[in-house]
Amino acid sequence: MFDHAYTNYMEHAYPADELMPLTCRGRVRGQEPSRGDVDDALGKFSLTLIDTLDTLVVLNKTKEFEEAVKKVIKDVNLDNDIVVSVFETNIRVLGGLLGGHSVAIMLKEKGEYMQWYSGELLHMAKELGYKLLPAFNTTSGLPYPRVNLKFGVRHPEARTGTETDTCTACAGTLILEFAALSRFTGTSIFEEYARKALDFIWEKRQRSSNLVGVTINIHTGDWVRKDSGVGAGIDSYYEYLLKAYVLLGDDSFLERFNTHYDAIMRYISQPPLLLDVHIHKPMLNARTWMDSLLAFFPGLQVLKGDIRPAIETHEMLYQVIKKHNFLPEAFTTDFRVHWAQHPLRPEFAESTYFLYKATGDPYYLEVGKTLIENLNKYARVPCGFAAMKDVRTGSHEDRMDSFFLAEMFKYLYLLFADKEDMIFDIEDYIFTTEAHLLPLWLSTTNQTISKKNTTTEYTELDDSNFDWTCPNTQILFPNDPMFAQSIREPLKNVVDKSCPRGISRAEESLGSGPKPPLRARDFMASNPEHLEILKKMGVSLIHLKDGRVQLVQHAVQAASSLDAEDGLRFMQEMIELSSQQQKEQQLPPRAVQIVSHPFFGRVVLTAGPAQFGMDLSKHKAGTRGFVATIKPYNGCSEITNPEAVKEKIALMQRGQCMFAEKARNIQKAGAIGGIVIDDNEGSSSDTAPLFQMAGDGKNTDDITIPMLFLFNKEGNIILDAIREYEAVEVLLSDKAKDRDLEMDNMDQNLSENDSHKQSSEETTSASQDVGLASEEPEGEENSDVTQPDPLSPAHADSDSVSISNQDSYIPENEASTQEPECAQVDNQAQEQKTETESDSKANWDNKVQPMESILADWNEDIEAFEMMEKDEL
């Protein structure tokens, strides 16, 4: 299996960083579509080959290792103008070079291979270490998350250094590699920097719970994400505290680990589950799902000597794997798939190896056999092994990460290897988080760091925390070889009991046969079958007057207690997805400014943006033009008055078709922009949350004009202006523009010529949270839902889904999880100023009275809204 993966990488991908196994080519950063943060591991330094070096020796492929080292020395360039992750580069590249150096000097000592080797890999590691050091140029000592290999962080050409946050694991998973580099080279600066980062995190732990959060501000040390677990974002921080003690012999690391471990077992461990909690309220769970990275934790518990919970959690994970063939990236507490991807992660294999070493139980060989069979059956492709895009469908992703070769085959080979299969003693080394080998003799080499214990000065430790730190199977299981089995047995059916069938009970009761359970992201309010399923689960759907849809669960109305559980899960998913959408999809509001006589830019209407068409934030001048009402007014078919619309900004009514369809129709008619006006009478941005107009699920690159949305009250201001003045010119922009000199001059002339008709209008600017509208409603009776992208939740017809459950009503702003950011609200409050130009005698003539009345009402509402926001703050 290793040969199949390694040979295909060398033949089809090298010197690229990774193999793309479906298309049989290398992944080169910048030549493939960006995958976001995932690509930060790629630095054009033949990542997979470096990451695989010590695996070759573990698998007794010494000739291939020698060739690979020569290739790395000859071909790899570490001085590329590219921004990489400090964390990934440290564990994969620096760790890979140090692991390669460790086994190279071991082979050289044996006298058969690598006789020519003179520390070239160590020289490269030192060069890379110096390239990572600029990231530590912060007051806290926590490193920036990214660094430019050529220009560092602060250099004008670095294209990084603006970040403020990093994950705890990112800053706390450096000590093994950096200390090893210092011990190998005698240069202490690397270990000093890594220790300083660890010290800072320890200082910033939450003192009452002794837990750490997921992300931290690298400048202030404030916790940004205050949830805490043992999975993604924190995992290897805990691992490196314990392993730093093993490798470096510094008691303070062990004491810190034991302090954290006690908190983990007190709050996060809910056997067999490991659930995230809030660091300030550790008795409160932060989420209802677990991520696959926590699969490393049973292996760490073995190293700690706490075998029972390791066996329990490992068995639970194995049951999930038996159900889905692989461990999904995330799964719920009732063991349903939450995120369906699986990038061939090795953490479960790692824990399986450690548990076998600790217990000697052949059961874990059977577990390893299952992993191997599933990899060959489901992931093996002609050009390597492909990651799973969806464990439920078995679909592949064109991806084979370097850690697959660095870790997976290493742990699986070691699981089955007898002592005679190894050419060296693996017990002389410790594994980094990337499974690279660092020799234990480093603990007595080049000790340039003083071991002042800064931990116990303010920490009360329970002596029992130090029991079984270095486990010995002879002592742990003296007379009971069935010990591990007795712990596993109660968990054999834990997954099936929680999820006995892979179908929704409601769907089964409908007689529709086996189907995946209804997920919040798939829900459509217009689908009769979905509505029937909701009814079975005790969830009722209410159409609100403003066009939104509210979901309410009454558990007592569910068809059964199991259906009520399904309903509760559905509601939790909907809340979580809505929250995720708010955080990830939010766009700021836009402005519609009336610039023609007699407004001259003083009236600014808050408008909702669109996810398609011209991005007004990138076109600072905005789009200016006269407005025209289209026919038909809903804009859902070909425009019949194109001569009136050409080179103008089209006004249309919301409803009866998708926003994108309206945009295409007016663009075809020659419009330079569009404003959609809400058809819900009386709706206003003062009282209702704005939302962004989503596309129709298709490619919307053909739409090039700007599109904005106005609620009914704001839209009527423009419509009234058209009735009064006929020619009305507006400016569509990302924010209101100052009136220019021409406007001021016109205003002055008007003031001189007609002083008794001074304007009492006010410049008002208000903004609220922006939700997401996916589809246009056909009216209040029928509300469609669509999902513009995988991260967006199902959105009822227009703005958002308001949710409540357990017979209780959640306020709409809370249920939609639209939480205004304090800084943003504060700025908005400052912007909401009004300019009033009037005197006690001046007034518009009678025919302008409706406009003045509307503006007066609007201003009162704005003031009330400002007070509400101050109260919230």
Short mmCIF file of C-alpha atoms in Angstrom, two decimals, residues 403-624:
data_model
loop_
_atom_site.label_atom_id
_atom_site.label_comp_id
_atom_site.label_asym_id
_atom_site.label_seq_id
_atom_site.Cartn_x
_atom_site.Cartn_y
_atom_site.Cartn_z
CA PHE A 403 0.37 13.18 6.37
CA PHE A 404 -1.11 10.04 4.79
CA LEU A 405 2.40 8.84 3.89
CA ALA A 406 4.05 10.40 6.95
CA GLU A 407 1.74 8.91 9.55
CA MET A 408 -0.85 6.40 8.36
CA PHE A 409 1.52 3.78 6.95
CA LYS A 410 3.99 4.32 9.77
CA TYR A 411 1.45 3.53 12.47
CA LEU A 412 -0.17 0.66 10.57
CA TYR A 413 3.21 -0.93 9.82
CA LEU A 414 4.31 -0.58 13.45
CA LEU A 415 1.00 -2.05 14.62
CA PHE A 416 1.71 -5.33 12.80
CA ALA A 417 5.53 -5.33 12.87
CA ASP A 418 7.43 -7.80 15.02
CA LYS A 419 10.73 -6.79 16.55
CA GLU A 420 12.67 -8.60 13.82
CA ASP A 421 10.84 -6.53 11.17
CA MET A 422 12.50 -3.37 12.47
CA ILE A 423 16.06 -2.33 11.71
CA PHE A 424 16.21 -0.11 14.81
CA ASP A 425 14.50 0.13 18.19
CA ILE A 426 11.46 2.39 17.87
CA GLU A 427 11.41 2.80 21.66
CA ASP A 428 14.51 5.01 21.41
CA TYR A 429 12.39 7.72 19.74
CA ILE A 430 9.36 9.83 20.45
CA PHE A 431 6.75 10.63 17.80
CA THR A 432 5.95 14.25 16.98
CA THR A 433 2.35 15.10 16.15
CA GLU A 434 3.24 14.34 12.49
CA ALA A 435 4.79 11.00 13.59
CA HIS A 436 8.35 12.16 12.92
CA LEU A 437 11.02 10.48 15.01
CA LEU A 438 13.12 12.44 17.49
CA PRO A 439 15.71 10.54 19.58
CA LEU A 440 15.23 10.50 23.34
CA TRP A 441 18.94 11.17 23.89
CA LEU A 442 18.26 14.81 23.01
CA SER A 443 17.10 15.27 26.61
CA THR A 444 20.72 15.27 27.81
CA THR A 445 22.24 17.16 24.88
CA ASN A 446 22.95 20.91 24.70
CA GLN A 447 20.79 21.83 27.68
CA THR A 448 21.06 25.58 27.30
CA ILE A 449 17.67 26.35 28.88
CA SER A 450 17.43 26.71 32.66
CA LYS A 451 14.72 24.51 34.13
CA LYS A 452 13.15 27.01 36.47
CA ASN A 453 9.77 25.63 37.49
CA THR A 454 7.22 28.37 36.92
CA THR A 455 4.23 26.12 37.28
CA THR A 456 3.81 25.03 40.88
CA GLU A 457 4.19 28.55 42.24
CA TYR A 458 0.47 29.13 41.80
CA THR A 459 -0.99 25.73 41.00
CA GLU A 460 -2.32 23.21 43.47
CA LEU A 461 -1.76 19.74 42.06
CA ASP A 462 -3.36 16.48 43.03
CA ASP A 463 -0.64 13.87 43.49
CA SER A 464 -2.83 11.27 41.81
CA ASN A 465 -2.28 13.17 38.57
CA PHE A 466 1.24 11.75 38.50
CA ASP A 467 0.21 8.10 38.76
CA TRP A 468 1.03 5.90 35.80
CA THR A 469 2.81 8.62 33.84
CA CYS A 470 5.06 6.04 32.21
CA PRO A 471 2.82 2.97 31.80
CA ASN A 472 4.16 -0.56 31.94
CA THR A 473 1.94 -3.35 30.68
CA GLN A 474 3.46 -5.74 33.20
CA ILE A 475 2.07 -3.61 36.03
CA LEU A 476 -1.15 -2.39 34.42
CA PHE A 477 -2.53 -5.84 33.60
CA PRO A 478 -0.88 -8.31 35.98
CA ASN A 479 -3.57 -10.98 36.13
CA ASP A 480 -6.33 -9.89 33.76
CA PRO A 481 -5.69 -10.24 30.02
CA MET A 482 -9.42 -9.60 29.48
CA PHE A 483 -9.19 -6.14 31.06
CA ALA A 484 -9.52 -4.18 27.80
CA GLN A 485 -12.35 -6.39 26.56
CA SER A 486 -14.33 -5.90 29.75
CA ILE A 487 -14.18 -2.11 29.21
CA ARG A 488 -15.09 -2.35 25.52
CA GLU A 489 -18.00 -4.74 25.87
CA PRO A 490 -20.64 -2.26 27.14
CA LEU A 491 -19.82 0.00 24.18
CA LYS A 492 -20.22 -2.61 21.43
CA ASN A 493 -23.60 -1.28 20.31
CA VAL A 494 -23.36 2.32 21.44
CA VAL A 495 -23.67 3.64 17.88
CA ASP A 496 -26.47 1.31 16.81
CA LYS A 497 -28.45 2.01 19.96
CA SER A 498 -28.32 5.72 19.36
CA CYS A 499 -28.95 5.42 15.65
CA PRO A 500 -30.45 1.97 15.03
CA ARG A 501 -31.37 2.74 11.44
CA GLY A 502 -29.76 5.00 8.89
CA ILE A 503 -33.16 6.49 8.06
CA SER A 504 -35.43 9.03 9.65
CA ARG A 505 -38.23 7.50 11.68
CA ALA A 506 -40.60 10.03 10.16
CA GLU A 507 -39.60 9.02 6.64
CA GLU A 508 -39.96 5.36 7.53
CA SER A 509 -43.45 5.97 8.87
CA LEU A 510 -44.31 7.56 5.56
CA GLY A 511 -43.40 4.32 3.86
CA SER A 512 -40.86 6.00 1.64
CA GLY A 513 -38.15 3.43 2.29
CA PRO A 514 -34.57 3.95 3.38
CA LYS A 515 -33.51 7.55 2.92
CA PRO A 516 -30.94 9.75 4.64
CA PRO A 517 -32.49 11.68 7.56
CA LEU A 518 -33.81 15.14 6.79
CA ARG A 519 -31.05 17.62 7.52
CA ALA A 520 -31.54 21.30 8.21
CA ARG A 521 -29.37 22.25 5.24
CA ASP A 522 -31.65 20.28 2.86
CA PHE A 523 -34.96 21.60 4.21
CA MET A 524 -37.26 23.35 1.75
CA ALA A 525 -40.43 25.01 3.01
CA SER A 526 -42.11 24.37 -0.34
CA ASN A 527 -41.52 20.62 -0.27
CA PRO A 528 -44.73 18.87 0.94
CA GLU A 529 -42.77 15.77 1.94
CA HIS A 530 -40.44 17.85 4.10
CA LEU A 531 -43.43 19.53 5.75
CA GLU A 532 -44.95 16.14 6.50
CA ILE A 533 -41.67 14.98 8.05
CA LEU A 534 -41.56 18.11 10.20
CA LYS A 535 -45.11 17.44 11.32
CA LYS A 536 -44.14 13.92 12.42
CA MET A 537 -41.25 15.39 14.39
CA GLY A 538 -43.54 17.88 16.15
CA VAL A 539 -42.13 20.85 14.24
CA SER A 540 -44.64 23.36 12.90
CA LEU A 541 -43.94 25.97 10.26
CA ILE A 542 -45.38 29.47 10.55
CA HIS A 543 -45.34 32.02 7.71
CA LEU A 544 -44.66 35.44 9.22
CA LYS A 545 -46.16 38.58 7.76
CA ASP A 546 -42.78 39.90 6.66
CA GLY A 547 -42.24 36.85 4.43
CA ARG A 548 -39.98 34.91 6.77
CA VAL A 549 -40.67 31.46 8.11
CA GLN A 550 -40.63 30.53 11.77
CA LEU A 551 -40.07 26.98 13.03
CA VAL A 552 -41.47 25.91 16.38
CA GLN A 553 -41.13 22.48 17.97
CA HIS A 554 -43.75 21.05 20.31
CA ALA A 555 -42.29 17.77 21.52
CA VAL A 556 -45.68 16.54 22.73
CA GLN A 557 -47.04 16.77 19.17
CA ALA A 558 -44.39 14.43 17.72
CA ALA A 559 -45.52 11.03 16.45
CA SER A 560 -43.24 9.30 18.94
CA SER A 561 -40.48 10.03 21.41
CA LEU A 562 -37.92 9.01 18.78
CA ASP A 563 -39.46 11.44 16.29
CA ALA A 564 -39.34 14.14 18.97
CA GLU A 565 -35.60 13.47 19.30
CA ASP A 566 -35.24 13.83 15.54
CA GLY A 567 -37.14 17.10 15.75
CA LEU A 568 -34.87 18.44 18.46
CA ARG A 569 -31.79 17.49 16.45
CA PHE A 570 -33.26 19.20 13.38
CA MET A 571 -33.89 22.40 15.38
CA GLN A 572 -30.35 22.35 16.81
CA GLU A 573 -28.91 21.92 13.32
CA MET A 574 -31.01 24.79 12.01
CA ILE A 575 -29.82 27.10 14.78
CA GLU A 576 -26.20 26.07 14.26
CA LEU A 577 -26.37 26.48 10.49
CA SER A 578 -28.05 29.86 10.79
CA SER A 579 -25.32 30.98 13.16
CA GLN A 580 -22.65 29.68 10.81
CA GLN A 581 -24.23 31.50 7.89
CA GLN A 582 -24.37 34.75 9.81
CA LYS A 583 -20.67 34.55 10.65
CA GLU A 584 -19.40 33.35 7.29
CA GLN A 585 -21.74 34.86 4.73
CA GLN A 586 -22.45 38.29 6.11
CA LEU A 587 -22.03 41.26 3.77
CA PRO A 588 -22.28 44.84 4.98
CA PRO A 589 -25.34 46.91 4.03
CA ARG A 590 -25.23 49.18 1.00
CA ALA A 591 -26.63 52.67 0.41
CA VAL A 592 -29.17 54.16 -2.00
CA GLN A 593 -28.65 57.94 -2.00
CA ILE A 594 -31.16 60.26 -3.70
CA VAL A 595 -28.99 62.91 -5.35
CA SER A 596 -31.46 64.83 -7.55
CA HIS A 597 -33.45 67.99 -6.69
CA PRO A 598 -34.59 68.67 -4.00
CA PHE A 599 -32.73 65.96 -2.06
CA PHE A 600 -29.16 66.61 -3.20
CA GLY A 601 -27.79 63.53 -1.43
CA ARG A 602 -29.36 64.22 1.93
CA VAL A 603 -31.61 61.14 1.90
CA VAL A 604 -29.70 57.89 2.26
CA LEU A 605 -31.64 54.62 2.33
CA THR A 606 -30.12 51.49 3.84
CA ALA A 607 -30.15 48.70 1.27
CA GLY A 608 -29.44 44.99 1.36
CA PRO A 609 -26.61 43.77 -0.91
CA ALA A 610 -26.59 40.92 -3.44
CA GLN A 611 -24.22 37.98 -3.68
CA PHE A 612 -24.00 38.51 -7.42
CA GLY A 613 -23.44 41.35 -9.83
CA MET A 614 -21.14 44.32 -9.33
CA ASP A 615 -19.47 44.42 -5.93
CA LEU A 616 -20.02 48.01 -4.85
CA SER A 617 -17.31 47.75 -2.20
CA LYS A 618 -14.78 47.45 -5.02
CA HIS A 619 -16.27 50.27 -7.09
CA LYS A 620 -15.99 53.26 -4.79
CA ALA A 621 -17.65 55.62 -7.25
CA GLY A 622 -20.77 53.47 -7.20
CA THR A 623 -23.43 53.54 -9.92
CA ARG A 624 -25.37 56.76 -10.53
#
